[in-house]
Amino acid sequence: MEDIISFVENRVRRELEAFGVDFSSRTAIGAAVSGGADSIALLTALSRLLPENCTLKVITVNHNIRAAEETEGDASFVQEYCRKLGVQCARHDVVRGTVEKIALERGLGIEEAARNVRYEAFETFIRCSSVSCLCLAHNKNDQIETVLMRFLSGGDSSSLSGIPKKRDKYLRPLLSVSRSEIESYLSVQGIPYRTDSTNSDTSLLRNRIRNHLMPLLDTEFPGWNNAVWSLSQKMHDDAAAVDFLSDSALETIAWKDEDEGISFDRYFFSVQQSAVKRRLLYRAFTAAGPSSRVPYGLIERVIGLSSSSGWHEEASGIEVFCKDARIFVQKARKLATESGFFVIIEKDGMYPVGDCILSVSRCGSDMVLSSQKKGFPKSVISLAGLGFPFVCRSRQSDDSIKSADGSMKSVSKILEDWKCGSMKDDVPVIQNVGVPGQPLVCLWGSLLGFRNWIVKG
């Protein structure tokens, strides 16, 4: 039986060859390494597989969204391991607060905003280092988790195909290797790796699936993961067929790039197959640049209205309307995030927050915040145990906060229950960014005449 070292390294080599990587030519291959088991295994395998005529170059990204000693420790660990292997390593440090600011501006969750920042760094690295490809360390477990996430979120055939093995210059040679095989590969060689503390943060959907749902499925439905893996392969083939039909329909529906988005012929769109219409709408949403994920309800409403004229629909910063026998998809003219605010608080003092001034003072183990909105009485709150740094910002679409019983509650739903109406984006959200998971600790509703939601301790 093939030993685990040979198994993993042979799998990586076969996948790279299938991607068209030529080991006989002088080429540079890149690898994104975070310090976790997956990326350290990928780096180790690549360093051994590549012949002398091939150069291996690494990039590690410090997102600065966890405690400084942890996130900087990960980047330093990668640099040191690369030094031992004799591999070039480029370190990209994101200015603290950048990811949170982008999340607010684009209406994204922290994880998705971090991914955007990470891939921007990757693109720059690919251009500047002249690598022919960049290898990423997603594994088989990541693929299964992704398919489950998208299934639970109501994904279509394209999303249920999971993570692609190859996209442009991005390659994933570990995608058919399980996490347990990766950890065994490192263990038998005594190679250390870092563990991200946020992996245990079950406020994140992926972690809830990994830590709660998957162990339950393992117990109750042995072999379920093979079924999900097979599903992703079938959905990949189905998605390719729908993509082909959608590409073929572009000329038929007179697809046109507009100044603010996309337009196409209403009638010829309405007679397409439903799967093709959905794929075309998703493509139009992407081209228009939505600020957040577009709900499936908008897709269905547009498809239902496509055979009629004179209608207008809007959701998640995107508007779709029919005018002069054409359907237009574009950014909504007034985005909710335009009234947003985001301030990092690192010490006592006065800070402009939206249209008011926030006073911050430390009193023993409590953080005392006071401010006043025009037309409302002055509001003072005391948050026990909150330290510097913390963030005062407006809500994000996927925000959740802990309740008294320990469960997580949607911030948007809480604000709806408070009947905040048009003021929901003015209610300050206090986020503790100095601890793992960066939890929300307060919804400061009393500033606008509502009650407060404060997480005790």
CSV table of C-alpha atoms in Angstrom, one decimal, residues 101-356:
chain,number,residue,atom,x,y,z
A,101,LYS,CA,-13.9,48.8,6.5
A,102,ILE,CA,-14.3,47.0,3.2
A,103,ALA,CA,-16.9,44.7,4.7
A,104,LEU,CA,-19.0,47.8,5.7
A,105,GLU,CA,-18.5,49.6,2.4
A,106,ARG,CA,-19.4,46.5,0.3
A,107,GLY,CA,-22.1,45.0,2.5
A,108,LEU,CA,-20.1,41.9,3.1
A,109,GLY,CA,-19.3,39.6,6.0
A,110,ILE,CA,-15.8,39.8,7.5
A,111,GLU,CA,-14.8,36.4,6.0
A,112,GLU,CA,-15.9,37.4,2.5
A,113,ALA,CA,-14.2,40.8,2.8
A,114,ALA,CA,-11.0,39.1,3.9
A,115,ARG,CA,-11.2,36.8,0.9
A,116,ASN,CA,-11.5,39.8,-1.4
A,117,VAL,CA,-8.5,41.5,0.2
A,118,ARG,CA,-6.6,38.2,0.0
A,119,TYR,CA,-7.3,37.7,-3.7
A,120,GLU,CA,-6.3,41.3,-4.5
A,121,ALA,CA,-3.0,40.5,-2.9
A,122,PHE,CA,-2.7,37.3,-4.9
A,123,GLU,CA,-3.4,39.1,-8.2
A,124,THR,CA,-0.6,41.6,-7.5
A,125,PHE,CA,1.8,38.7,-6.5
A,126,ILE,CA,1.0,36.8,-9.7
A,127,ARG,CA,1.8,39.9,-11.8
A,128,CYS,CA,4.9,41.0,-9.9
A,129,SER,CA,6.5,37.6,-9.3
A,130,SER,CA,5.9,36.3,-12.9
A,131,VAL,CA,4.6,32.9,-11.7
A,132,SER,CA,2.8,30.8,-14.2
A,133,CYS,CA,0.2,29.7,-11.7
A,134,LEU,CA,-0.7,30.1,-8.0
A,135,CYS,CA,-1.4,26.9,-6.0
A,136,LEU,CA,-4.1,27.1,-3.3
A,137,ALA,CA,-4.4,24.5,-0.5
A,138,HIS,CA,-8.2,23.8,-0.5
A,139,ASN,CA,-8.8,20.1,0.3
A,140,LYS,CA,-11.5,17.5,-0.1
A,141,ASN,CA,-13.1,18.5,3.3
A,142,ASP,CA,-13.2,22.1,2.1
A,143,GLN,CA,-15.0,21.0,-1.0
A,144,ILE,CA,-17.6,19.0,0.9
A,145,GLU,CA,-18.2,21.8,3.4
A,146,THR,CA,-18.6,24.3,0.6
A,147,VAL,CA,-21.2,22.2,-1.1
A,148,LEU,CA,-23.1,21.8,2.2
A,149,MET,CA,-23.0,25.5,2.8
A,150,ARG,CA,-24.3,26.3,-0.6
A,151,PHE,CA,-27.0,23.7,-0.4
A,152,LEU,CA,-28.2,25.1,2.9
A,153,SER,CA,-28.1,28.6,1.4
A,154,GLY,CA,-30.3,27.5,-1.6
A,155,GLY,CA,-27.5,27.3,-4.2
A,156,ASP,CA,-28.0,26.4,-7.9
A,157,SER,CA,-26.2,23.8,-10.0
A,158,SER,CA,-23.2,26.2,-10.5
A,159,SER,CA,-22.6,26.8,-6.8
A,160,LEU,CA,-23.3,23.1,-5.9
A,161,SER,CA,-20.4,22.1,-8.1
A,162,GLY,CA,-18.2,23.5,-5.3
A,163,ILE,CA,-14.7,24.8,-5.6
A,164,PRO,CA,-13.2,24.5,-9.1
A,165,LYS,CA,-9.9,22.6,-9.4
A,166,LYS,CA,-8.7,25.3,-11.8
A,167,ARG,CA,-9.7,28.9,-12.4
A,168,ASP,CA,-7.5,31.1,-14.6
A,169,LYS,CA,-4.1,30.9,-12.9
A,170,TYR,CA,-5.3,29.5,-9.6
A,171,LEU,CA,-4.8,25.7,-9.2
A,172,ARG,CA,-5.9,23.5,-6.3
A,173,PRO,CA,-3.8,20.3,-6.4
A,174,LEU,CA,-5.0,19.1,-2.9
A,175,LEU,CA,-8.7,19.2,-3.7
A,176,SER,CA,-9.0,15.4,-3.8
A,177,VAL,CA,-7.0,14.9,-0.6
A,178,SER,CA,-8.8,14.8,2.7
A,179,ARG,CA,-7.9,16.8,5.8
A,180,SER,CA,-7.0,13.7,7.8
A,181,GLU,CA,-4.6,12.5,5.0
A,182,ILE,CA,-3.0,16.0,5.0
A,183,GLU,CA,-2.5,15.9,8.8
A,184,SER,CA,-1.1,12.4,8.6
A,185,TYR,CA,1.3,13.5,5.9
A,186,LEU,CA,2.7,16.2,8.3
A,187,SER,CA,2.5,14.1,11.4
A,188,VAL,CA,4.7,11.2,10.1
A,189,GLN,CA,7.4,13.8,9.2
A,190,GLY,CA,7.1,15.8,12.4
A,191,ILE,CA,6.3,19.0,10.5
A,192,PRO,CA,4.4,21.6,12.7
A,193,TYR,CA,1.7,23.9,11.5
A,194,ARG,CA,-0.5,26.7,12.9
A,195,THR,CA,-4.1,26.4,13.9
A,196,ASP,CA,-6.5,29.4,13.4
A,197,SER,CA,-8.4,30.1,16.6
A,198,THR,CA,-11.4,31.2,14.7
A,199,ASN,CA,-12.0,27.6,13.5
A,200,SER,CA,-13.9,27.1,16.7
A,201,ASP,CA,-16.1,30.2,16.2
A,202,THR,CA,-19.5,28.7,15.5
A,203,SER,CA,-21.0,32.1,14.6
A,204,LEU,CA,-19.6,31.4,11.2
A,205,LEU,CA,-21.6,29.1,9.0
A,206,ARG,CA,-18.7,27.0,7.8
A,207,ASN,CA,-17.6,26.3,11.3
A,208,ARG,CA,-21.1,25.3,12.4
A,209,ILE,CA,-21.2,22.8,9.5
A,210,ARG,CA,-17.7,21.6,10.3
A,211,ASN,CA,-18.0,21.3,14.1
A,212,HIS,CA,-21.7,20.4,14.5
A,213,LEU,CA,-23.4,19.1,11.3
A,214,MET,CA,-20.6,17.0,9.8
A,215,PRO,CA,-19.9,15.0,13.1
A,216,LEU,CA,-23.7,14.3,13.3
A,217,LEU,CA,-23.8,13.1,9.7
A,218,ASP,CA,-20.7,10.9,10.3
A,219,THR,CA,-22.6,9.2,13.2
A,220,GLU,CA,-26.1,8.9,11.6
A,221,PHE,CA,-25.3,8.5,7.9
A,222,PRO,CA,-21.9,6.7,7.3
A,223,GLY,CA,-20.6,7.4,3.8
A,224,TRP,CA,-22.6,10.6,3.3
A,225,ASN,CA,-19.5,12.6,2.4
A,226,ASN,CA,-18.9,10.4,-0.7
A,227,ALA,CA,-22.4,11.1,-1.8
A,228,VAL,CA,-21.8,14.9,-1.5
A,229,TRP,CA,-18.5,14.6,-3.3
A,230,SER,CA,-20.2,12.8,-6.1
A,231,LEU,CA,-22.9,15.4,-6.2
A,232,SER,CA,-20.3,18.2,-6.7
A,233,GLN,CA,-18.9,16.3,-9.7
A,234,LYS,CA,-22.3,15.9,-11.3
A,235,MET,CA,-23.3,19.5,-10.6
A,236,HIS,CA,-20.0,20.6,-12.2
A,237,ASP,CA,-21.0,18.8,-15.4
A,238,ASP,CA,-24.5,20.2,-15.3
A,239,ALA,CA,-23.2,23.7,-14.7
A,240,ALA,CA,-20.9,23.5,-17.7
A,241,ALA,CA,-23.9,22.6,-19.9
A,242,VAL,CA,-26.0,25.5,-18.6
A,243,ASP,CA,-23.0,27.9,-19.0
A,244,PHE,CA,-22.7,26.7,-22.7
A,245,LEU,CA,-26.4,27.4,-23.3
A,246,SER,CA,-26.2,30.8,-21.6
A,247,ASP,CA,-23.2,31.8,-23.7
A,248,SER,CA,-25.1,30.8,-26.8
A,249,ALA,CA,-28.1,32.9,-25.7
A,250,LEU,CA,-26.1,36.2,-25.3
A,251,GLU,CA,-26.5,37.2,-28.9
A,252,THR,CA,-30.1,36.0,-29.1
A,253,ILE,CA,-31.2,38.3,-26.2
A,254,ALA,CA,-29.1,41.2,-27.5
A,255,TRP,CA,-27.0,41.5,-24.4
A,256,LYS,CA,-25.5,45.0,-24.1
A,257,ASP,CA,-23.1,46.7,-21.7
A,258,GLU,CA,-24.7,49.9,-20.4
A,259,ASP,CA,-23.0,52.8,-18.5
A,260,GLU,CA,-24.5,51.6,-15.2
A,261,GLY,CA,-25.0,47.9,-15.8
A,262,ILE,CA,-26.4,45.5,-18.3
A,263,SER,CA,-29.5,45.4,-20.6
A,264,PHE,CA,-31.1,42.7,-22.8
A,265,ASP,CA,-34.2,42.1,-24.9
A,266,ARG,CA,-37.2,41.3,-22.7
A,267,TYR,CA,-39.0,38.9,-25.1
A,268,PHE,CA,-36.1,36.8,-26.2
A,269,PHE,CA,-35.0,36.5,-22.5
A,270,SER,CA,-38.5,35.4,-21.4
A,271,VAL,CA,-38.5,32.5,-23.8
A,272,GLN,CA,-35.2,31.0,-22.6
A,273,GLN,CA,-35.2,27.9,-20.3
A,274,SER,CA,-35.5,28.8,-16.6
A,275,ALA,CA,-32.0,27.5,-15.8
A,276,VAL,CA,-30.6,29.7,-18.6
A,277,LYS,CA,-32.5,32.7,-17.4
A,278,ARG,CA,-31.2,32.3,-13.9
A,279,ARG,CA,-27.6,32.0,-15.1
A,280,LEU,CA,-28.0,35.1,-17.3
A,281,LEU,CA,-29.3,37.1,-14.3
A,282,TYR,CA,-26.5,36.0,-12.1
A,283,ARG,CA,-24.1,37.1,-14.8
A,284,ALA,CA,-25.8,40.4,-15.1
A,285,PHE,CA,-25.7,40.9,-11.3
A,286,THR,CA,-22.0,40.2,-11.2
A,287,ALA,CA,-21.4,42.7,-14.1
A,288,ALA,CA,-23.4,45.3,-12.3
A,289,GLY,CA,-21.3,44.9,-9.2
A,290,PRO,CA,-23.7,44.1,-6.3
A,291,SER,CA,-22.7,45.3,-2.8
A,292,SER,CA,-23.8,42.0,-1.3
A,293,ARG,CA,-25.3,38.6,-2.2
A,294,VAL,CA,-28.5,38.9,-4.3
A,295,PRO,CA,-31.4,36.9,-2.8
A,296,TYR,CA,-32.9,34.1,-4.8
A,297,GLY,CA,-36.3,35.8,-4.4
A,298,LEU,CA,-35.2,38.6,-6.7
A,299,ILE,CA,-34.3,36.0,-9.3
A,300,GLU,CA,-37.7,34.4,-9.2
A,301,ARG,CA,-39.6,37.7,-9.2
A,302,VAL,CA,-37.7,38.9,-12.3
A,303,ILE,CA,-38.2,35.6,-14.1
A,304,GLY,CA,-41.9,35.8,-13.3
A,305,LEU,CA,-42.2,39.3,-14.6
A,306,SER,CA,-40.0,38.9,-17.7
A,307,SER,CA,-42.9,38.3,-20.1
A,308,SER,CA,-44.5,41.7,-19.0
A,309,SER,CA,-43.4,45.3,-19.2
A,310,GLY,CA,-43.4,48.3,-16.9
A,311,TRP,CA,-42.1,46.8,-13.7
A,312,HIS,CA,-39.3,47.5,-11.2
A,313,GLU,CA,-37.6,45.3,-8.6
A,314,GLU,CA,-34.8,46.0,-6.1
A,315,ALA,CA,-32.8,44.1,-3.5
A,316,SER,CA,-29.2,44.1,-2.0
A,317,GLY,CA,-28.2,47.2,-3.8
A,318,ILE,CA,-29.3,46.0,-7.2
A,319,GLU,CA,-32.3,47.2,-9.2
A,320,VAL,CA,-33.9,45.4,-12.2
A,321,PHE,CA,-36.5,47.1,-14.3
A,322,CYS,CA,-38.2,46.8,-17.7
A,323,LYS,CA,-38.2,49.8,-20.1
A,324,ASP,CA,-38.9,50.0,-23.8
A,325,ALA,CA,-39.0,46.2,-24.2
A,326,ARG,CA,-35.6,45.8,-22.6
A,327,ILE,CA,-34.6,44.6,-19.1
A,328,PHE,CA,-32.0,46.6,-17.3
A,329,VAL,CA,-29.8,45.4,-14.4
A,330,GLN,CA,-27.8,48.0,-12.5
A,331,LYS,CA,-26.7,49.2,-9.1
A,332,ALA,CA,-29.5,50.8,-7.1
A,333,ARG,CA,-29.0,54.6,-7.2
A,334,LYS,CA,-29.0,54.9,-3.5
A,335,LEU,CA,-27.2,52.1,-1.6
A,336,ALA,CA,-27.9,51.5,2.1
A,337,THR,CA,-24.2,51.5,2.7
A,338,GLU,CA,-23.8,55.1,1.6
A,339,SER,CA,-25.0,56.2,5.1
A,340,GLY,CA,-22.7,53.7,6.8
A,341,PHE,CA,-19.8,54.5,9.3
A,342,PHE,CA,-16.8,52.7,10.6
A,343,VAL,CA,-14.5,53.9,13.3
A,344,ILE,CA,-11.6,52.1,15.1
A,345,ILE,CA,-11.3,53.1,18.7
A,346,GLU,CA,-7.9,52.6,20.2
A,347,LYS,CA,-7.8,54.9,23.2
A,348,ASP,CA,-9.8,57.4,25.3
A,349,GLY,CA,-11.1,60.4,23.4
A,350,MET,CA,-13.6,62.0,21.0
A,351,TYR,CA,-14.5,60.4,17.7
A,352,PRO,CA,-16.8,61.5,14.8
A,353,VAL,CA,-19.3,58.7,14.2
A,354,GLY,CA,-21.8,59.3,11.4
A,355,ASP,CA,-23.4,62.7,12.2
A,356,CYS,CA,-22.5,62.8,15.9
